[in-house]
Amino acid sequence: MRNPESAPPTRTAPPPGTRIRRPLFAAVAVESLGTGLYLPLALLYFLKATHLDLGTIGLLVSMATALTLPLPLAVGWLVDRIGPRWVVAAGQALQGIGFLCYLAVSGAASLVAAVLVTTAGLRIYWSSVFALIADQADADRPDAKDEWFARTTMVREAGAGGGALLAGALLGTDSLRVHHALILASAVAMLAAALVVAFLVPPVPHHAPPAEGRSGYRALLRDRPFLGLIGTCTIFALCSTFLALSLPVYLVEGLSAPGWAPGALLALNTLLLATCTGTVTRFVRRRWSRPRAMATGGGIWVLWCAASAAAVLLPSNAVLPFLACAVACYSVAEMVYGPASNALTADVAPAGSRGTYLATFQYTFATANIVAPGLFGLLFSRDRLLPWLAVGLLAALGSLLMLRLEHRLPAATPLSPTLAR
C-alpha cells in the first residue's frame, strides 16, 4: 500500500472567477504601463521632434483631442450591438498605431494626425472598457462589480505609476533615441494588450438591445434619475481631477515648497490607490449602499479641501507632512467613490443599453477635464485659497444631491452578507 505521506500534495483550486480575471487584469496592466511610459511626456517629445513652440503644440494637441469628443456616443451604440470585447481591443490597437505614428512626427500636420489617432483609440478604450469589466464581473458572481472595478483600479494605477517612474528615470539622459525607445515600448504594450483582450479574455453572453422599448440614447435622455446621476458625477469628477491639476501649482507657487514635493505627494496617491482600493471597497460595500458610498466620498473630499487650505497656517517644516495626510484623505475619497460610481452606472442601465450608459458616463470626466484647468487658473489667480473653497463647496453639493438621488436609483442597496466574502 502506498504511504500517504509520500503522496504528492494536492493543489488548492483557484478562487472562483480567477480564470476570467487574469487575462483582463493582465491587459489592463499592460495598457496602463504603455500609457504611463509615454503619454504624460508627449509634449516634451514634440518639442524635440519639431520646430514648434510649446504654445502651438498645446493648441494643436487640444484641437486634436476636441475632435474625438463625439466618439463615446458612437462607441456606446456599437458596444450595445456587438459587445465590448472587440471594441476595447480596437481602442487599444488604435492607441498602439497612434504611438507608432509619433515616430513620424516632424511638423504640425503629422503631430495632429498622430495625436488624433492616439486620442481616438484612448476615447474608444475608455468608452468601452467599463462595459467589459461589468460583463466579466457578472460572469464571475452576483454583485461582484464593485470588487472588479476596485481591482482594475489597483492594476491600472500600478501599471501607470510603474511606467511613469521608468520613463522618468530613462529620460534623465535627455536623448531623442530614448524617447523613440519609450514610444516603441508604449506601442508594443498597447498592441499586446489588444491581443490579450481579443483572444484570451473569455467571451460572455451579451444582451443585445431590444427592437422596442427602453434602450438607446432617446431612452437615456428620458431617464431623469440617470441624468441626475450624470450631473452629480460631473461635480465629483471635478473633485477627482483637481489633485494632479492643483497640487503642483499650490505647493510651489502658493506655499513655496521645494520642486520635488508635488511629485512625491502624487506618487503617494498612486501608491495608495494601487495597494488599498480593494480593501477599502470591501469595507464600504458591506456597510453602505453605492449612492451613500459616493456621498461619503464627496464628504471626504470636503475634508481634503479644508485641510489643503489650512496648510497656509502651518510653519514651513510642517507643511509637507500635513499635506501628505491631506493627500491620503483625497485617496480614500477616490477609493470610496470610484468603484461605487462605476458599478452603480453599470447596474442602472436597462438590459441591452449598458454600453450606451457607461459611454455617456465618460462625459463626466471629459467635462471635468475641460472645465477644471480654467476654473483653477481663474480662482488661483485671485487668491490661493479660492480653488479649495470652490471645490469643497462643489463636493458638499454633490454629496447632498447624491443622497437625494439614492431612492430613485435601482441597485442602491449594500452588499448582502451572503455575498460579502
mmCIF file with all atom_site columns, C-alpha atoms in Angstrom, residues 1 18 50 53 100 138 149 169 171 176-177 181 200 208 215 225 238 249 267-268 288 323 332 346 369 380:
data_model
loop_
_atom_site.group_PDB
_atom_site.id
_atom_site.type_symbol
_atom_site.label_atom_id
_atom_site.label_alt_id
_atom_site.label_comp_id
_atom_site.label_asym_id
_atom_site.label_entity_id
_atom_site.label_seq_id
_atom_site.pdbx_PDB_ins_code
_atom_site.Cartn_x
_atom_site.Cartn_y
_atom_site.Cartn_z
_atom_site.occupancy
_atom_site.B_iso_or_equiv
_atom_site.pdbx_formal_charge
_atom_site.auth_seq_id
_atom_site.auth_comp_id
_atom_site.auth_asym_id
_atom_site.auth_atom_id
_atom_site.pdbx_PDB_model_num
ATOM 1  C CA . MET A 1 1   ? 0.000   0.000  0.000   1.00 0.00 ? 1   MET A CA 1
ATOM 2  C CA . THR A 1 18  ? -9.728  33.715 -11.148 1.00 0.00 ? 18  THR A CA 1
ATOM 3  C CA . THR A 1 50  ? 9.512   69.515 -34.259 1.00 0.00 ? 50  THR A CA 1
ATOM 4  C CA . ASP A 1 53  ? 6.904   76.235 -29.762 1.00 0.00 ? 53  ASP A CA 1
ATOM 5  C CA . LEU A 1 100 ? 3.910   54.349 -33.949 1.00 0.00 ? 100 LEU A CA 1
ATOM 6  C CA . ASP A 1 138 ? -21.435 39.389 -13.964 1.00 0.00 ? 138 ASP A CA 1
ATOM 7  C CA . PHE A 1 149 ? -13.761 47.887 -10.555 1.00 0.00 ? 149 PHE A CA 1
ATOM 8  C CA . ALA A 1 169 ? 14.418  57.556 -14.930 1.00 0.00 ? 169 ALA A CA 1
ATOM 9  C CA . LEU A 1 171 ? 14.543  60.488 -19.703 1.00 0.00 ? 171 LEU A CA 1
ATOM 10 C CA . LEU A 1 176 ? 15.842  61.574 -28.646 1.00 0.00 ? 176 LEU A CA 1
ATOM 11 C CA . ARG A 1 177 ? 16.691  57.871 -29.004 1.00 0.00 ? 177 ARG A CA 1
ATOM 12 C CA . ALA A 1 181 ? 12.502  53.647 -27.430 1.00 0.00 ? 181 ALA A CA 1
ATOM 13 C CA . LEU A 1 200 ? -7.601  35.500 -24.040 1.00 0.00 ? 200 LEU A CA 1
ATOM 14 C CA . ALA A 1 208 ? -28.499 42.955 -27.415 1.00 0.00 ? 208 ALA A CA 1
ATOM 15 C CA . SER A 1 215 ? -32.969 51.389 -24.813 1.00 0.00 ? 215 SER A CA 1
ATOM 16 C CA . PRO A 1 225 ? -32.687 59.744 -12.403 1.00 0.00 ? 225 PRO A CA 1
ATOM 17 C CA . LEU A 1 238 ? -14.127 67.892 -10.913 1.00 0.00 ? 238 LEU A CA 1
ATOM 18 C CA . VAL A 1 249 ? 0.988   74.938 -8.534  1.00 0.00 ? 249 VAL A CA 1
ATOM 19 C CA . ALA A 1 267 ? 3.408   59.256 -6.017  1.00 0.00 ? 267 ALA A CA 1
ATOM 20 C CA . LEU A 1 268 ? 1.892   58.716 -2.562  1.00 0.00 ? 268 LEU A CA 1
ATOM 21 C CA . TRP A 1 288 ? -23.324 51.346 2.656   1.00 0.00 ? 288 TRP A CA 1
ATOM 22 C CA . LEU A 1 323 ? -0.283  67.720 3.100   1.00 0.00 ? 323 LEU A CA 1
ATOM 23 C CA . VAL A 1 332 ? -9.559  57.481 0.478   1.00 0.00 ? 332 VAL A CA 1
ATOM 24 C CA . ALA A 1 346 ? -23.485 49.631 -14.879 1.00 0.00 ? 346 ALA A CA 1
ATOM 25 C CA . ASN A 1 369 ? -11.085 67.889 -17.792 1.00 0.00 ? 369 ASN A CA 1
ATOM 26 C CA . PHE A 1 380 ? -5.952  80.772 -8.062  1.00 0.00 ? 380 PHE A CA 1
#
